[in-house]
């Protein structure tokens, strides 16, 4: 589970000005120094990757995600948004608005990581989420991304899986900083499952318009 955030001047269809490109160089340098594996890392994947697993209960067989899980993803997205906004309210922050365009981007990010078997802010073939925002002509002052990978659905009901994933974010200082950043006003939430393994990838995309 790894975070990244990035500040930039507003973006239009034109080539970003030099000031923005300098921000990006600084941001990527900072990103390289703020991606520790942390206590939740469980696999020897690339530096950005962290797989979270819990001990398998001896008395219970794993429940593989199926059609019912997929049908509840929209409910789970609403639950995740409510959990995030509850944390922000407790911290004295304004709530985040669920943006449909950002959610489409976040959902694509999660599905792409499942389909192409990677877990990183760096997209195979080049680019990051900020390049997707630029490509889609989304104007913003500041943007960030949190990603998480776990297999909790093999052990917990969906609602508890969402709660535990959000708790993991909040227990990581870097992810918590993105979730509680006061400048962010909009969020996109993506969730994708690999049914065979029960692997869940969650993507949060944050924007200050």
mmCIF file of C-alpha atoms in Angstrom, residues 33-180:
data_model
loop_
_atom_site.group_PDB
_atom_site.id
_atom_site.type_symbol
_atom_site.label_atom_id
_atom_site.label_comp_id
_atom_site.label_asym_id
_atom_site.label_seq_id
_atom_site.Cartn_x
_atom_site.Cartn_y
_atom_site.Cartn_z
ATOM 1 C CA UNK A 33 12.299 8.767 -0.827
ATOM 2 C CA UNK A 34 8.833 8.326 0.676
ATOM 3 C CA UNK A 35 7.821 4.820 -0.388
ATOM 4 C CA UNK A 36 8.969 2.562 2.477
ATOM 5 C CA UNK A 37 7.583 -0.938 2.480
ATOM 6 C CA UNK A 38 6.471 -0.456 6.072
ATOM 7 C CA UNK A 39 5.095 -3.035 8.494
ATOM 8 C CA UNK A 40 2.336 -4.206 6.148
ATOM 9 C CA UNK A 41 4.675 -5.387 3.394
ATOM 10 C CA UNK A 42 4.469 -9.105 2.898
ATOM 11 C CA UNK A 43 5.929 -9.911 -0.549
ATOM 12 C CA UNK A 44 9.150 -9.274 -2.442
ATOM 13 C CA UNK A 45 7.448 -7.208 -5.125
ATOM 14 C CA UNK A 46 8.834 -3.870 -6.462
ATOM 15 C CA UNK A 47 9.557 -1.194 -3.867
ATOM 16 C CA UNK A 48 6.129 0.389 -4.215
ATOM 17 C CA UNK A 49 4.280 -2.869 -3.642
ATOM 18 C CA UNK A 50 2.875 -4.251 -0.430
ATOM 19 C CA UNK A 51 0.642 -7.278 -0.088
ATOM 20 C CA UNK A 52 -1.349 -7.567 3.110
ATOM 21 C CA UNK A 53 -2.489 -10.963 4.375
ATOM 22 C CA UNK A 54 -3.907 -12.253 7.637
ATOM 23 C CA UNK A 55 -3.585 -15.758 9.162
ATOM 24 C CA UNK A 56 -6.086 -18.215 7.755
ATOM 25 C CA UNK A 57 -8.573 -19.364 10.415
ATOM 26 C CA UNK A 58 -8.285 -23.142 10.846
ATOM 27 C CA UNK A 59 -12.055 -23.595 11.155
ATOM 28 C CA UNK A 60 -13.119 -21.567 8.135
ATOM 29 C CA UNK A 61 -12.668 -22.079 4.403
ATOM 30 C CA UNK A 62 -11.942 -18.941 2.376
ATOM 31 C CA UNK A 63 -14.889 -17.337 0.625
ATOM 32 C CA UNK A 64 -13.854 -16.536 -2.927
ATOM 33 C CA UNK A 65 -15.245 -13.282 -4.306
ATOM 34 C CA UNK A 66 -17.971 -13.922 -6.835
ATOM 35 C CA UNK A 67 -20.824 -12.140 -8.549
ATOM 36 C CA UNK A 68 -22.257 -10.953 -5.240
ATOM 37 C CA UNK A 69 -18.972 -9.181 -4.456
ATOM 38 C CA UNK A 70 -18.923 -7.448 -7.830
ATOM 39 C CA UNK A 71 -22.539 -6.396 -7.358
ATOM 40 C CA UNK A 72 -21.668 -4.758 -4.044
ATOM 41 C CA UNK A 73 -18.718 -2.706 -5.299
ATOM 42 C CA UNK A 74 -20.829 0.442 -5.650
ATOM 43 C CA UNK A 75 -22.078 -0.020 -2.080
ATOM 44 C CA UNK A 76 -18.509 -0.599 -0.927
ATOM 45 C CA UNK A 77 -17.373 2.557 -2.694
ATOM 46 C CA UNK A 78 -20.040 4.532 -0.849
ATOM 47 C CA UNK A 79 -18.943 2.906 2.420
ATOM 48 C CA UNK A 80 -15.305 3.829 1.772
ATOM 49 C CA UNK A 81 -16.270 7.434 1.025
ATOM 50 C CA UNK A 82 -18.279 7.607 4.249
ATOM 51 C CA UNK A 83 -15.336 6.245 6.259
ATOM 52 C CA UNK A 84 -12.930 8.742 4.683
ATOM 53 C CA UNK A 85 -15.258 11.680 5.288
ATOM 54 C CA UNK A 86 -15.837 10.585 8.878
ATOM 55 C CA UNK A 87 -12.070 10.663 9.444
ATOM 56 C CA UNK A 88 -11.867 14.072 7.794
ATOM 57 C CA UNK A 89 -14.717 15.417 9.924
ATOM 58 C CA UNK A 90 -12.980 14.221 13.077
ATOM 59 C CA UNK A 91 -9.845 16.056 11.926
ATOM 60 C CA UNK A 92 -11.793 19.238 11.196
ATOM 61 C CA UNK A 93 -11.563 18.831 7.409
ATOM 62 C CA UNK A 94 -14.310 19.400 4.867
ATOM 63 C CA UNK A 95 -15.796 16.282 3.223
ATOM 64 C CA UNK A 96 -14.598 15.045 -0.141
ATOM 65 C CA UNK A 97 -16.993 14.985 -3.086
ATOM 66 C CA UNK A 98 -17.052 11.756 -5.114
ATOM 67 C CA UNK A 99 -16.289 12.843 -8.670
ATOM 68 C CA UNK A 100 -17.436 10.546 -11.482
ATOM 69 C CA UNK A 101 -14.520 11.350 -13.802
ATOM 70 C CA UNK A 102 -11.954 10.759 -11.066
ATOM 71 C CA UNK A 103 -13.768 7.550 -10.096
ATOM 72 C CA UNK A 104 -13.538 6.344 -13.692
ATOM 73 C CA UNK A 105 -9.781 7.018 -13.623
ATOM 74 C CA UNK A 106 -9.351 5.326 -10.225
ATOM 75 C CA UNK A 107 -11.394 2.315 -11.373
ATOM 76 C CA UNK A 108 -9.289 1.993 -14.508
ATOM 77 C CA UNK A 109 -6.114 2.137 -12.398
ATOM 78 C CA UNK A 110 -7.348 -0.668 -10.116
ATOM 79 C CA UNK A 111 -8.530 -2.836 -13.014
ATOM 80 C CA UNK A 112 -5.298 -2.271 -14.930
ATOM 81 C CA UNK A 113 -3.209 -3.391 -11.957
ATOM 82 C CA UNK A 114 -5.317 -6.559 -11.667
ATOM 83 C CA UNK A 115 -5.283 -7.282 -15.400
ATOM 84 C CA UNK A 116 -1.555 -6.676 -15.929
ATOM 85 C CA UNK A 117 -0.381 -8.087 -12.584
ATOM 86 C CA UNK A 118 1.507 -5.104 -11.187
ATOM 87 C CA UNK A 119 1.160 -2.836 -8.175
ATOM 88 C CA UNK A 120 2.767 0.572 -8.521
ATOM 89 C CA UNK A 121 2.170 4.287 -9.011
ATOM 90 C CA UNK A 122 4.290 3.916 -12.152
ATOM 91 C CA UNK A 123 2.215 2.529 -15.021
ATOM 92 C CA UNK A 124 3.943 -0.085 -17.228
ATOM 93 C CA UNK A 125 4.803 1.565 -20.496
ATOM 94 C CA UNK A 126 5.313 4.951 -18.862
ATOM 95 C CA UNK A 127 3.428 7.578 -16.894
ATOM 96 C CA UNK A 128 1.587 7.976 -13.607
ATOM 97 C CA UNK A 129 -1.900 9.013 -12.591
ATOM 98 C CA UNK A 130 -0.912 12.670 -13.097
ATOM 99 C CA UNK A 131 -0.317 11.949 -16.774
ATOM 100 C CA UNK A 132 -3.819 10.486 -17.005
ATOM 101 C CA UNK A 133 -5.267 13.624 -15.402
ATOM 102 C CA UNK A 134 -3.353 15.747 -17.912
ATOM 103 C CA UNK A 135 -4.473 13.577 -20.826
ATOM 104 C CA UNK A 136 -8.110 13.953 -19.778
ATOM 105 C CA UNK A 137 -7.654 17.757 -19.449
ATOM 106 C CA UNK A 138 -8.536 17.776 -15.746
ATOM 107 C CA UNK A 139 -7.424 21.072 -14.247
ATOM 108 C CA UNK A 140 -6.073 20.970 -10.726
ATOM 109 C CA UNK A 141 -3.797 22.739 -8.288
ATOM 110 C CA UNK A 142 -2.816 19.597 -6.382
ATOM 111 C CA UNK A 143 -3.411 15.880 -6.877
ATOM 112 C CA UNK A 144 -2.524 12.643 -5.120
ATOM 113 C CA UNK A 145 -3.022 8.897 -5.240
ATOM 114 C CA UNK A 146 -3.261 6.106 -2.652
ATOM 115 C CA UNK A 147 -3.217 2.454 -3.686
ATOM 116 C CA UNK A 148 -3.748 -0.663 -1.593
ATOM 117 C CA UNK A 149 -3.471 -4.390 -2.282
ATOM 118 C CA UNK A 150 -4.857 -7.084 0.023
ATOM 119 C CA UNK A 151 -6.768 -10.363 0.148
ATOM 120 C CA UNK A 152 -9.044 -9.599 3.101
ATOM 121 C CA UNK A 153 -12.134 -10.768 1.208
ATOM 122 C CA UNK A 154 -10.905 -14.338 1.678
ATOM 123 C CA UNK A 155 -11.373 -13.909 5.431
ATOM 124 C CA UNK A 156 -13.848 -11.082 6.040
ATOM 125 C CA UNK A 157 -17.257 -9.965 4.760
ATOM 126 C CA UNK A 158 -17.096 -7.140 2.221
ATOM 127 C CA UNK A 159 -18.021 -4.419 4.697
ATOM 128 C CA UNK A 160 -15.243 -5.479 7.060
ATOM 129 C CA UNK A 161 -12.808 -5.696 4.146
ATOM 130 C CA UNK A 162 -13.529 -2.054 3.316
ATOM 131 C CA UNK A 163 -13.159 -0.991 6.963
ATOM 132 C CA UNK A 164 -9.842 -2.813 7.327
ATOM 133 C CA UNK A 165 -8.476 -1.369 4.079
ATOM 134 C CA UNK A 166 -9.364 2.149 5.210
ATOM 135 C CA UNK A 167 -7.812 1.451 8.627
ATOM 136 C CA UNK A 168 -4.590 0.368 6.887
ATOM 137 C CA UNK A 169 -4.529 3.669 5.016
ATOM 138 C CA UNK A 170 -5.114 5.630 8.211
ATOM 139 C CA UNK A 171 -2.374 3.719 10.059
ATOM 140 C CA UNK A 172 0.195 4.769 7.458
ATOM 141 C CA UNK A 173 1.378 8.377 7.954
ATOM 142 C CA UNK A 174 1.844 9.007 4.224
ATOM 143 C CA UNK A 175 -1.554 7.607 3.227
ATOM 144 C CA UNK A 176 -3.232 9.373 6.156
ATOM 145 C CA UNK A 177 -1.721 12.665 4.978
ATOM 146 C CA UNK A 178 -3.361 12.216 1.578
ATOM 147 C CA UNK A 179 -6.714 11.241 3.108
ATOM 148 C CA UNK A 180 -6.748 14.228 5.475
#
